[in-house]
Amino acid sequence: MNTFQKNESKETLFSPVSIEEVPRRPPSPPKKPSTKICGSNYPLSIAFIVVNEFCERFSYYGMKAVLTLYFLYFLHWNEDTSTSIYHAFSSLCYFTPILGAAIADSWLGKFKTIIYLSLVYVLGHVIKSLGALPILGGQVVHTVLSLVGLSLIALGTGGIKPCVAAFGGDQFEENHAEERSRYFSVFYLAINAGSLISTFITPMLRGDVQCFGEDCYALAFGVPGLLMVIALVVFAMGSKMYNKPPPEGNIVAQVLKCIWFAISNRFKNRSGDIPKRQHWLDWAAEKYPKRLIMDVKALTRVLFLYIPLPMFWALLDQQGSRWTLQATRMNSNLVLNPLLVLIFIPLFDLVIYRLVSKCGINFSSLRKMAVGMILACLAFAVAAAVEIKINEMAPAQPGPQEVFLQVLNLADDEMKVTMQGNENNSLLIESIKSFQKTPHYSKLYLKTKSQDFHFHLKYHNLSVNTEHSVQEQNWPLTSFIRCSCWVCLFEMLNSISTLRFVNTLHKVVNISLSTDTSLNVGEDYGVSAYRIVQRGEYPAVHCRTEDETFSLNLGLLEFGAAYLFVITNSTNQGLQAWKIEDIPANKMSIAWQLPQYALVTAAEVMFSVTGLEFSYSQAPSSMKSVLQAAWLLTVAVGNIIVLVVAQFSGLVQWAEFILFSCLLLVVCLIFSIMGYNYVPVKTEDMQGPADKQIPHIQGNMINLETKKTKL
């Protein structure tokens, strides 16, 4: 009699897995039925998460909108230091997500991580606002408080960034994948809505409200801090509605140990006599459970896809740098991207994607991302064409060992100026009338970087020979040559979009251009430094001397122009300003940038929104936050690429745009090949039945893995 006959299908074989302790994953609690929004498949809990994200992004971008001005005008740092600290803070905000994800998936869980790091976030805002109070200590105290506050803000915003998006995805049931995909679109829409509104409001709080007699940076930082408090309160209000998956142990350490053991074990068993295994991670099977190995396989496959992605962010993030600088050479400046995102997200979700689906085209996530890359390539090609057009319309720039010369006659009659020397004696042939606006500049050629020029001046019967030293330089140089009752101004210019004043009075003049911009101009033909002002009409600029006050009509100041105003006291017309346009206003319309912004925004919607949902759906359940953090890390790497290319390319701007476009095109081709070979992970593959394990026993007992076999 065969004693095994009845139990043939239940025979088991116990194979050793590891003598090292492998922590068991706590069983996930069954999902409780969640309250839906108006009878739909959308959980009510995601409303709290989306509102939280809107308030948090308002807080972050609102603070950043005035951060550089705070460095320059409150802490009195120079431009290089301000720029370096600003970008260091921005980069830190994209590296700290790794820490937040590790805490969430390994220790506290997403909900508690968001709560605790939001408290750190709020504390950072409080310290940052205190550092903006003029009455609280001196500059050293302000600097220390600012750096501590920014560090806490970077830890808070970066730490919760990967957790919030993934926590929202956790609220959906697995059979509601379409609704979850729509949620990530709404989530991204909330990000841009908060960004758009805050970048308008916080600069107004800084400039329009006075604190202690100056710009109110404390209020401009305090309001974003208040929005972060609201974000925390709103998020906590939905606590009882949330599905809160528990953390699954130190998953990051387990992943790293599993990868290292698989590599080392494969190296030790490289003999040809040992059978090969299907995947290199299968060499970890002697020590780690099958479920962990499957999760690590899914993680590494997605991380491999992420390798080309930083190049896309290298292009996208230049909207705030290169494209903004391009806009300053046009006749306006607009905040286009956040506004277009708010329009394009519903347009793509409700119209374009549905039309593509009705045409029978399988528009998968990876295909959307590849199309997004192509659109970004086209956007930078358009930006290069616009840059070439701007260069054609821009005023001529002095070349190496060249300077531009302009002579202004502030006397009451015409005069004659001639240059002595063989190379420049053909300049200034005609006489210059009193207060005559010269239509163009004369070009001087320098033999060396510093050279002396000799001028012969003739006014009525008076003749004067004078010497003037000229140096090749990037910044404007102004000097005077006086003779009796007239003054001759020589001016060497380079491109700059500002204004300055020359004071012909015998008294110092204080000029108030705005509530936060004023300057003093010395007496007897004193020259002020350049000041940047907003485009617009200036019909009555308040001025005062030691014994009187008066107003000057500066007229319309166009975008991108550089002006010189000579303050004179005419017997007939009294005090007035003679206006001279050193550099003409930008003639090219800002509308030329609309096509490139439309293309890059469409690229962002197809790439970034899709990437968020793809990162969540393809991540193992124990690594949702980790993969979101890895997605954000590609943004930080993209910014580093921009810095490297900008520092070492040595190309003119339009050529640099073409270079980035071509690089992304190559990367897109590589990504398409990688995506073609990528097999998406299905939900049932990640949520399949876990391997049955005998409970872990303390002591020297080994863990056992149960496998069904057939005798």
XYZ file of C-alpha atoms in Angstrom:
711
model
C 0.000 0.000 0.000
C 1.316 3.366 -0.957
C 1.143 5.503 2.146
C 1.694 8.681 0.121
C -1.184 8.229 -2.250
C -3.771 10.297 -0.421
C -1.460 13.221 0.225
C 0.266 13.263 -3.123
C -0.786 16.836 -4.020
C 0.075 18.184 -0.574
C 3.631 16.910 -0.289
C 6.049 19.711 0.679
C 9.751 20.167 0.543
C 11.517 22.443 3.025
C 14.574 24.203 1.698
C 16.868 26.425 3.779
C 16.702 30.121 2.965
C 19.012 31.844 5.400
C 20.582 31.504 8.777
C 20.476 35.298 8.972
C 17.348 36.927 10.316
C 15.123 38.400 7.608
C 12.383 40.556 9.151
C 8.890 39.430 8.312
C 6.685 41.992 6.688
C 3.678 42.890 8.785
C 0.463 41.843 7.097
C -1.335 44.716 5.417
C -4.654 45.441 7.082
C -7.679 44.994 4.839
C -8.780 48.228 3.221
C -11.860 49.613 4.863
C -14.593 50.945 2.573
C -13.814 54.578 1.895
C -16.285 57.426 1.518
C -16.610 58.432 -2.124
C -17.053 61.869 -3.676
C -20.633 62.307 -4.957
C -21.109 58.627 -5.727
C -17.973 58.408 -7.893
C -15.004 56.106 -7.460
C -12.883 58.936 -6.049
C -12.251 58.631 -2.288
C -13.209 61.707 -0.301
C -9.823 61.554 1.427
C -7.982 62.728 -1.708
C -9.702 66.118 -1.408
C -7.736 66.743 1.803
C -4.520 65.623 0.099
C -5.007 67.870 -2.961
C -5.828 70.911 -0.804
C -2.783 70.134 1.319
C -0.594 70.064 -1.787
C -2.018 73.370 -3.071
C -1.297 75.123 0.234
C 2.170 73.566 0.536
C 3.165 74.611 -2.989
C 1.807 78.119 -2.325
C 3.991 78.156 0.781
C 7.120 76.960 -1.039
C 6.939 79.028 -4.225
C 5.640 82.094 -2.388
C 8.693 82.058 -0.150
C 11.052 81.524 -3.104
C 9.492 84.406 -5.056
C 11.091 86.995 -2.740
C 14.085 84.982 -1.520
C 16.664 86.470 -3.894
C 15.491 90.026 -3.169
C 15.733 89.246 0.544
C 19.345 88.139 0.104
C 20.244 91.237 -1.919
C 18.429 94.039 -0.137
C 17.900 92.778 3.429
C 20.996 90.687 4.097
C 23.010 92.837 1.650
C 24.730 89.890 -0.005
C 26.224 90.341 -3.451
C 24.635 88.783 -6.535
C 27.049 85.839 -6.710
C 26.468 84.833 -3.083
C 22.711 85.298 -3.409
C 22.560 83.172 -6.560
C 24.740 80.431 -5.061
C 22.675 80.145 -1.864
C 19.426 80.228 -3.855
C 20.460 77.323 -6.119
C 22.008 75.392 -3.220
C 18.669 75.607 -1.397
C 16.752 74.526 -4.519
C 19.058 71.550 -5.052
C 18.788 70.487 -1.415
C 14.994 70.422 -1.760
C 15.356 67.714 -4.433
C 17.895 65.591 -2.561
C 16.037 65.391 0.769
C 13.145 63.349 -0.758
C 15.389 60.283 -0.505
C 15.527 60.750 3.267
C 11.772 61.322 3.542
C 11.000 58.260 1.435
C 13.297 56.059 3.504
C 11.629 57.222 6.733
C 8.141 56.675 5.304
C 8.628 53.229 3.787
C 10.921 51.876 6.494
C 9.920 53.418 9.803
C 6.995 55.803 10.307
C 4.749 55.207 7.320
C 3.640 57.928 4.908
C 0.992 59.522 7.131
C 3.178 60.072 10.176
C 6.122 61.147 8.009
C 4.006 63.852 6.382
C 2.723 65.046 9.781
C 6.109 65.164 11.515
C 8.068 66.694 8.625
C 5.288 69.240 8.062
C 5.903 70.383 11.647
C 9.590 70.767 10.757
C 8.487 72.676 7.641
C 6.363 75.088 9.727
C 9.219 75.593 12.202
C 11.498 76.501 9.292
C 9.030 79.146 8.120
C 8.761 80.601 11.624
C 12.549 80.877 11.977
C 12.832 82.313 8.444
C 10.212 84.980 9.236
C 11.968 85.899 12.488
C 15.169 86.336 10.519
C 13.408 88.985 8.420
C 12.516 91.212 11.388
C 14.841 94.261 11.409
C 14.459 94.731 15.180
C 15.668 91.198 15.953
C 19.463 91.405 16.188
C 21.943 92.418 13.533
C 23.012 90.966 10.210
C 24.786 87.984 11.775
C 21.613 86.978 13.636
C 19.523 87.461 10.499
C 21.939 85.362 8.435
C 22.037 82.514 10.970
C 18.242 82.457 11.343
C 17.802 82.531 7.558
C 20.170 79.623 6.914
C 18.682 77.529 9.729
C 15.157 78.282 8.506
C 16.008 77.409 4.895
C 17.630 74.134 5.988
C 14.500 73.104 7.907
C 12.272 74.140 4.991
C 14.397 72.060 2.591
C 14.113 69.062 4.923
C 10.352 69.548 5.312
C 9.381 70.191 1.698
C 11.751 67.558 0.312
C 10.834 64.993 2.944
C 7.089 65.162 2.348
C 7.301 65.589 -1.421
C 7.520 61.872 -2.355
C 5.130 60.843 0.417
C 2.145 63.067 -0.413
C 1.781 61.928 -4.022
C 2.233 58.262 -3.130
C -0.108 58.539 -0.130
C -2.818 59.886 -2.436
C -2.362 56.913 -4.726
C -2.756 54.576 -1.726
C -6.323 55.807 -1.234
C -7.551 54.151 -4.446
C -8.603 50.557 -4.828
C -6.604 48.533 -7.326
C -9.518 48.212 -9.758
C -9.768 52.019 -10.025
C -6.553 52.609 -11.972
C -8.191 55.112 -14.343
C -9.412 57.262 -11.445
C -5.983 57.071 -9.840
C -4.385 58.285 -13.065
C -6.828 61.206 -13.132
C -5.914 61.969 -9.513
C -2.256 62.501 -10.425
C -3.361 65.033 -13.057
C -5.409 66.939 -10.471
C -2.495 66.680 -8.051
C -0.149 68.282 -10.601
C -2.758 70.926 -11.353
C -2.845 71.834 -7.642
C 0.942 72.236 -7.685
C 0.837 74.761 -10.514
C -2.196 76.613 -9.151
C -0.382 77.184 -5.855
C 2.754 78.246 -7.697
C 0.928 80.683 -9.983
C -1.059 82.450 -7.267
C 1.815 82.703 -4.787
C 4.257 84.251 -7.259
C 1.848 87.173 -7.640
C 0.773 87.618 -4.013
C 4.003 87.426 -1.993
C 5.928 90.052 -4.030
C 2.958 92.380 -3.489
C 3.118 91.757 0.269
C 6.790 92.631 0.243
C 6.576 95.823 -1.806
C 3.159 97.262 -0.914
C 3.341 96.774 2.865
C 5.872 98.596 5.035
C 7.327 97.040 8.217
C 9.558 99.158 10.439
C 9.933 101.718 7.665
C 11.061 99.315 4.928
C 9.890 96.425 2.751
C 7.997 93.835 4.782
C 9.954 90.632 4.146
C 8.699 89.233 7.456
C 5.128 89.378 6.136
C 6.165 87.994 2.734
C 7.680 84.977 4.527
C 5.007 84.795 7.232
C 2.039 84.374 4.893
C 3.586 81.305 3.166
C 4.278 79.959 6.656
C 0.607 80.433 7.530
C -0.381 78.546 4.363
C 1.838 75.670 5.484
C 0.025 75.616 8.843
C -3.279 75.440 6.936
C -1.864 72.609 4.802
C -0.946 70.657 7.923
C -4.348 71.229 9.573
C -6.282 70.238 6.430
C -4.217 67.088 6.007
C -4.720 66.087 9.660
C -8.496 66.643 9.372
C -8.784 63.710 6.975
C -6.941 61.311 9.302
C -9.907 59.024 9.968
C -10.703 58.688 6.259
C -7.232 57.691 5.075
C -6.055 54.249 4.109
C -2.693 54.067 5.925
C -0.462 51.227 4.693
C 2.015 50.340 7.453
C 5.785 50.610 6.909
C 7.459 47.348 5.983
C 10.718 47.505 7.912
C 14.018 48.957 6.771
C 13.216 48.345 3.127
C 16.058 50.499 1.769
C 18.660 48.508 3.695
C 17.025 45.231 2.634
C 17.125 46.270 -1.025
C 20.781 47.257 -0.878
C 21.754 44.058 0.955
C 19.783 41.929 -1.510
C 21.484 43.560 -4.512
C 24.936 43.238 -2.944
C 24.402 39.576 -2.036
C 23.149 38.768 -5.568
C 26.219 40.383 -7.161
C 28.704 38.790 -4.766
C 27.030 35.372 -4.989
C 27.066 35.494 -8.779
C 30.750 36.408 -8.700
C 31.551 33.501 -6.398
C 29.636 31.038 -8.615
C 30.965 32.114 -11.989
C 32.126 28.609 -12.887
C 30.730 27.231 -16.109
C 29.583 24.060 -14.351
C 26.998 25.951 -12.304
C 23.641 26.388 -14.116
C 22.762 29.938 -15.118
C 19.741 31.675 -13.621
C 17.060 33.652 -15.404
C 17.849 36.992 -13.734
C 20.971 38.227 -11.966
C 18.920 38.992 -8.846
C 17.905 35.314 -8.659
C 21.367 34.701 -7.193
C 20.003 36.199 -3.959
C 17.483 33.358 -3.565
C 19.745 31.459 -1.155
C 19.376 34.225 1.419
C 16.319 36.386 0.711
C 12.628 35.541 0.202
C 11.166 35.397 -3.254
C 8.780 38.309 -2.627
C 11.639 40.685 -1.784
C 13.574 39.572 -4.856
C 10.530 40.211 -7.060
C 10.122 43.685 -5.559
C 13.789 44.516 -6.108
C 13.491 43.324 -9.717
C 10.559 45.688 -10.288
C 12.453 48.538 -8.615
C 15.652 48.107 -10.613
C 13.767 47.832 -13.902
C 12.071 51.196 -13.292
C 15.284 52.817 -12.026
C 16.997 51.675 -15.205
C 14.316 53.518 -17.186
C 15.018 56.652 -15.129
C 18.634 56.927 -16.313
C 17.867 59.081 -19.416
C 15.194 61.222 -17.710
C 17.398 63.999 -16.192
C 18.023 65.397 -19.673
C 14.332 66.288 -19.983
C 14.451 68.222 -16.710
C 17.622 69.952 -17.894
C 15.524 71.514 -20.650
C 12.323 72.062 -18.693
C 13.941 73.932 -15.796
C 15.576 76.459 -18.103
C 12.235 78.252 -18.231
C 13.268 79.940 -14.997
C 16.770 80.845 -16.165
C 17.663 80.966 -19.856
C 14.158 81.622 -21.124
C 13.597 84.309 -18.496
C 16.800 86.023 -19.602
C 15.590 85.763 -23.174
C 12.324 87.447 -22.159
C 14.230 90.384 -20.617
C 15.481 91.219 -24.113
C 11.906 91.428 -25.396
C 9.189 93.992 -24.766
C 7.566 92.293 -21.760
C 7.816 89.405 -19.325
C 5.002 86.974 -18.494
C 4.386 84.081 -16.122
C 3.255 81.629 -18.790
C 4.096 78.100 -17.718
C 1.927 77.670 -14.582
C -1.012 79.306 -16.373
C -0.672 77.060 -19.421
C -0.369 73.971 -17.192
C -3.721 74.816 -15.608
C -5.230 74.928 -19.107
C -3.417 71.967 -20.653
C -4.017 69.345 -17.931
C -7.827 69.235 -18.382
C -7.389 69.710 -22.143
C -5.194 66.618 -22.431
C -7.161 64.486 -19.948
C -10.650 65.283 -21.204
C -10.063 65.886 -24.914
C -6.755 64.851 -26.475
C -6.188 61.518 -24.711
C -9.809 60.484 -25.296
C -9.588 61.324 -29.000
C -6.388 59.300 -29.306
C -8.056 56.379 -27.507
C -11.062 56.503 -29.842
C -8.676 56.273 -32.792
C -7.593 52.879 -31.486
C -4.062 54.005 -30.549
C -2.543 52.440 -27.441
C -1.086 55.594 -25.894
C 0.772 53.996 -22.997
C 2.560 55.901 -20.259
C 6.000 55.398 -21.788
C 4.756 56.562 -25.187
C 3.323 59.713 -23.628
C 6.663 60.415 -21.982
C 8.547 59.870 -25.249
C 6.200 62.270 -27.083
C 6.758 64.758 -24.258
C 10.503 64.578 -24.894
C 9.985 65.241 -28.611
C 7.821 68.287 -27.839
C 10.542 69.627 -25.521
C 13.067 69.208 -28.364
C 10.813 71.244 -30.653
C 10.347 73.894 -27.944
C 14.092 74.472 -27.708
C 14.432 74.552 -31.481
C 11.819 77.336 -31.507
C 13.661 79.072 -28.636
C 16.846 78.995 -30.707
C 15.033 80.599 -33.670
C 13.648 83.317 -31.378
C 17.125 83.925 -29.946
C 18.553 84.387 -33.446
C 15.785 86.876 -34.250
C 16.464 88.806 -31.027
C 20.162 89.027 -31.890
C 19.313 90.439 -35.296
C 17.149 93.179 -33.770
C 19.432 93.951 -30.807
C 21.724 97.012 -30.894
C 25.334 96.428 -31.866
C 27.685 95.391 -29.088
C 31.329 96.492 -28.800
C 33.786 93.790 -29.725
C 37.147 93.015 -28.131
C 39.255 96.158 -27.641
C 36.342 98.357 -28.762
C 34.276 100.964 -26.936
C 31.329 103.100 -28.004
C 31.529 106.875 -27.651
C 28.683 109.363 -27.273
C 29.148 113.108 -26.794
C 26.457 115.191 -25.110
C 26.663 118.968 -25.256
C 25.122 120.480 -22.140
C 26.243 124.030 -22.964
C 24.012 126.776 -24.312
C 25.523 126.782 -27.815
C 27.072 124.382 -30.311
C 30.627 123.142 -30.038
C 33.170 121.253 -32.095
C 34.928 118.097 -30.854
C 37.700 116.373 -32.787
C 39.875 113.396 -31.923
C 43.597 113.474 -32.464
C 45.267 110.390 -33.874
C 45.489 108.482 -37.132
C 42.940 105.753 -36.425
C 40.041 107.735 -34.938
C 40.458 111.170 -36.517
C 37.457 110.651 -38.790
C 35.069 110.584 -35.808
C 32.985 113.557 -34.618
C 33.427 115.601 -37.796
C 30.275 117.689 -37.424
C 29.597 120.237 -34.697
C 27.314 119.217 -31.823
C 24.435 121.531 -31.002
C 23.275 122.337 -27.496
C 21.341 119.395 -25.987
C 21.449 117.569 -29.314
C 20.515 113.892 -29.246
C 23.093 111.998 -31.254
C 21.475 109.292 -33.397
C 24.276 106.756 -32.997
C 27.496 105.997 -31.191
C 31.012 106.369 -32.509
C 33.268 103.362 -32.248
C 36.749 103.683 -30.763
C 39.420 101.083 -31.433
C 41.867 100.294 -28.654
C 45.397 99.044 -29.232
C 45.503 97.739 -25.680
C 42.931 97.145 -22.955
C 43.732 100.612 -21.575
C 44.565 103.557 -23.797
C 44.717 107.400 -23.617
C 42.839 109.467 -26.217
C 43.389 113.144 -27.002
C 40.471 115.463 -27.836
C 40.389 118.985 -29.204
C 37.380 121.002 -28.034
C 36.299 124.312 -29.546
C 33.518 126.482 -28.129
C 33.130 129.978 -29.644
C 36.660 131.402 -29.462
C 37.826 129.024 -26.759
C 39.954 125.980 -27.647
C 41.028 123.238 -25.255
C 43.127 120.107 -25.661
C 42.391 117.362 -23.159
C 43.334 113.778 -22.531
C 40.912 110.999 -21.636
C 41.833 107.481 -20.488
C 39.648 104.642 -21.805
C 39.584 101.011 -20.675
C 37.950 97.999 -22.249
C 35.240 96.901 -19.831
C 31.776 95.423 -19.578
C 30.170 98.119 -17.470
C 29.371 101.649 -18.620
C 32.016 104.316 -18.069
C 31.172 107.979 -17.685
C 33.530 110.939 -17.414
C 33.374 114.685 -17.968
C 35.436 117.289 -19.730
C 34.704 120.819 -18.503
C 35.503 124.062 -20.212
C 34.088 127.411 -19.089
C 30.291 127.351 -19.239
C 29.736 124.046 -20.962
C 30.177 120.391 -20.230
C 30.908 117.546 -22.603
C 29.973 114.012 -21.534
C 31.744 111.005 -22.999
C 29.997 107.688 -22.479
C 31.122 104.167 -23.324
C 28.208 101.707 -23.158
C 27.435 98.047 -23.134
C 23.995 96.451 -23.032
C 22.023 97.220 -19.841
C 18.331 97.882 -19.152
C 18.240 100.544 -16.455
C 18.404 104.321 -15.879
C 20.766 106.817 -14.280
C 20.971 110.559 -13.675
C 23.378 113.453 -14.198
C 22.865 116.390 -11.822
C 23.903 119.802 -13.194
C 22.664 121.621 -10.068
C 24.923 122.907 -7.306
C 23.075 120.801 -4.710
C 22.771 117.091 -3.996
C 19.452 115.709 -5.294
C 17.617 112.776 -3.695
C 15.385 110.940 -6.188
C 12.640 108.466 -5.132
C 11.857 106.138 -8.026
C 9.539 103.894 -5.976
C 8.779 102.962 -2.400
C 11.919 100.825 -2.210
C 14.232 102.511 -4.750
C 15.861 105.865 -4.102
C 19.248 107.350 -4.880
C 21.368 110.452 -4.286
C 23.043 112.307 -7.154
C 26.010 114.510 -6.299
C 26.114 118.205 -7.091
C 27.953 119.823 -10.032
C 27.494 117.135 -12.668
C 27.439 114.189 -10.334
C 26.521 110.868 -11.936
C 24.358 108.253 -10.230
C 24.727 104.503 -10.432
C 22.341 102.567 -12.621
C 18.982 101.605 -11.129
C 16.563 98.948 -12.364
C 12.939 100.077 -12.528
C 9.662 98.580 -13.674
C 8.331 99.409 -17.106
C 5.658 102.123 -17.130
C 4.859 105.821 -16.948
C 6.737 108.022 -14.484
C 4.985 111.416 -14.758
C 5.928 112.769 -11.334
C 9.060 111.369 -9.680
C 9.561 112.934 -6.266
C 12.914 114.746 -5.811
C 14.322 116.930 -3.070
C 17.369 118.989 -2.219
C 18.385 120.420 1.112
C 16.035 123.391 0.708
C 13.296 122.415 -1.764
C 11.243 119.580 -3.226
C 10.147 119.153 -6.832
C 8.932 116.516 -9.310
C 10.434 115.317 -12.574
C 8.496 113.910 -15.513
C 10.470 110.925 -16.812
C 7.752 109.847 -19.247
C 7.365 106.257 -20.435
C 10.226 103.884 -19.604
C 10.152 100.976 -22.032
C 11.104 97.408 -21.237
C 14.786 96.658 -21.837
C 15.894 100.240 -22.523
C 18.685 102.155 -20.779
C 18.082 105.855 -20.122
C 20.180 108.829 -19.074
C 18.394 111.790 -17.454
C 20.199 115.123 -17.149
C 18.686 117.319 -14.410
C 18.838 120.976 -15.481
C 17.471 124.280 -14.214
C 16.188 126.290 -17.135
C 15.277 129.942 -16.681
C 12.122 129.534 -18.751
C 10.972 126.042 -17.768
C 12.496 125.561 -14.309
C 13.800 122.208 -13.074
C 13.410 119.411 -15.626
C 15.023 116.190 -16.841
C 16.505 115.886 -20.320
C 15.873 112.302 -21.441
C 18.376 110.386 -23.566
C 17.912 106.765 -24.679
C 21.316 105.127 -24.262
C 20.082 101.737 -25.412
C 16.850 101.472 -27.403
C 13.886 99.577 -26.012
C 13.314 95.966 -26.950
C 11.271 95.863 -30.130
C 10.545 92.157 -30.330
C 7.175 91.169 -28.887
C 6.936 88.705 -26.019
C 4.301 86.895 -28.108
C 7.174 85.246 -30.000
C 7.800 83.140 -26.892
C 4.254 81.752 -26.814
C 4.940 78.822 -29.229
C 7.927 77.570 -27.253
C 6.041 77.876 -23.951
C 3.038 76.061 -25.411
C 5.259 73.232 -26.644
C 7.243 72.872 -23.424
C 4.066 72.997 -21.290
C 2.478 70.259 -23.394
C 5.715 68.319 -22.953
C 5.566 68.836 -19.185
C 1.967 67.635 -18.958
C 2.671 64.509 -21.016
C 5.987 63.742 -19.315
C 5.739 64.881 -15.708
C 2.116 64.067 -14.893
C 2.405 60.694 -16.622
C 5.721 60.011 -14.899
C 4.205 60.594 -11.462
C 1.462 58.048 -12.103
C 3.884 55.611 -13.777
C 6.271 55.782 -10.804
C 3.450 54.910 -8.438
C 1.822 52.162 -10.501
C 5.101 50.362 -11.275
C 6.506 50.560 -7.745
C 6.201 47.585 -5.385
C 3.807 48.245 -2.527
C 6.689 48.500 -0.070
C 8.613 51.060 -2.164
C 6.051 53.619 -3.360
C 7.722 56.594 -1.650
C 11.227 55.424 -2.550
C 10.409 55.378 -6.249
C 8.715 58.796 -6.019
C 11.917 60.101 -4.421
C 13.991 58.573 -7.222
C 11.729 60.354 -9.728
C 12.382 63.673 -7.963
C 16.102 62.941 -7.867
C 16.160 63.007 -11.668
C 15.087 66.670 -11.421
C 18.131 67.494 -9.274
C 20.454 65.707 -11.712
C 18.881 67.661 -14.583
C 19.774 70.948 -12.884
C 23.361 69.775 -12.488
C 23.487 69.046 -16.232
C 22.422 72.641 -16.957
C 25.167 74.020 -14.718
C 27.844 71.844 -16.346
C 26.813 72.669 -19.911
C 26.461 76.384 -19.166
C 29.896 76.551 -17.549
C 31.882 74.542 -20.085
C 30.060 74.702 -23.433
C 31.356 78.147 -24.437
C 28.552 78.460 -26.992
C 26.396 81.440 -27.859
C 22.877 81.150 -26.488
C 21.057 80.012 -29.637
C 23.702 77.325 -30.261
C 23.332 76.134 -26.661
C 19.581 75.783 -27.198
C 20.239 73.675 -30.308
C 22.732 71.558 -28.345
C 20.176 70.810 -25.621
C 17.532 70.011 -28.229
C 19.817 67.546 -30.019
C 20.944 65.929 -26.765
C 17.347 65.353 -25.691
C 16.504 63.946 -29.126
C 19.276 61.362 -28.750
C 18.119 60.600 -25.198
C 14.538 60.235 -26.448
C 15.681 57.627 -28.972
C 17.503 55.704 -26.236
C 14.500 55.968 -23.912
C 12.164 54.729 -26.664
C 14.305 51.624 -27.194
C 14.398 50.994 -23.448
C 10.638 51.530 -23.194
C 9.969 49.164 -26.095
C 11.695 46.367 -24.189
C 10.058 47.238 -20.876
C 7.204 44.984 -19.780
C 4.863 46.919 -17.452
C 4.290 45.329 -14.068
C 0.681 44.342 -13.543
C -1.064 44.845 -10.245
C -1.665 41.153 -9.725
C 2.053 40.463 -10.224
C 2.955 42.734 -7.298
C -0.048 41.864 -5.151
C 0.015 38.121 -5.761
C -0.125 35.627 -2.938
C 2.895 35.942 -0.726
C 5.171 33.005 -0.260
C 4.033 30.902 2.635
C 6.602 31.040 5.386
C 6.971 29.292 8.671
C 6.976 31.893 11.422
C 10.416 33.044 12.479
C 11.731 31.319 15.583
C 14.296 32.945 17.834
C 17.602 31.262 18.392
C 19.703 29.294 15.929
C 16.728 27.933 14.002
C 16.661 28.764 10.311
C 13.846 30.313 8.292
C 12.143 27.812 6.016
C 10.506 28.422 2.659
C 7.613 26.147 1.735
C 7.281 24.981 -1.856
C 4.528 22.793 -3.354
C 5.917 19.818 -5.178
C 4.681 16.645 -6.820
C 6.136 13.369 -5.627
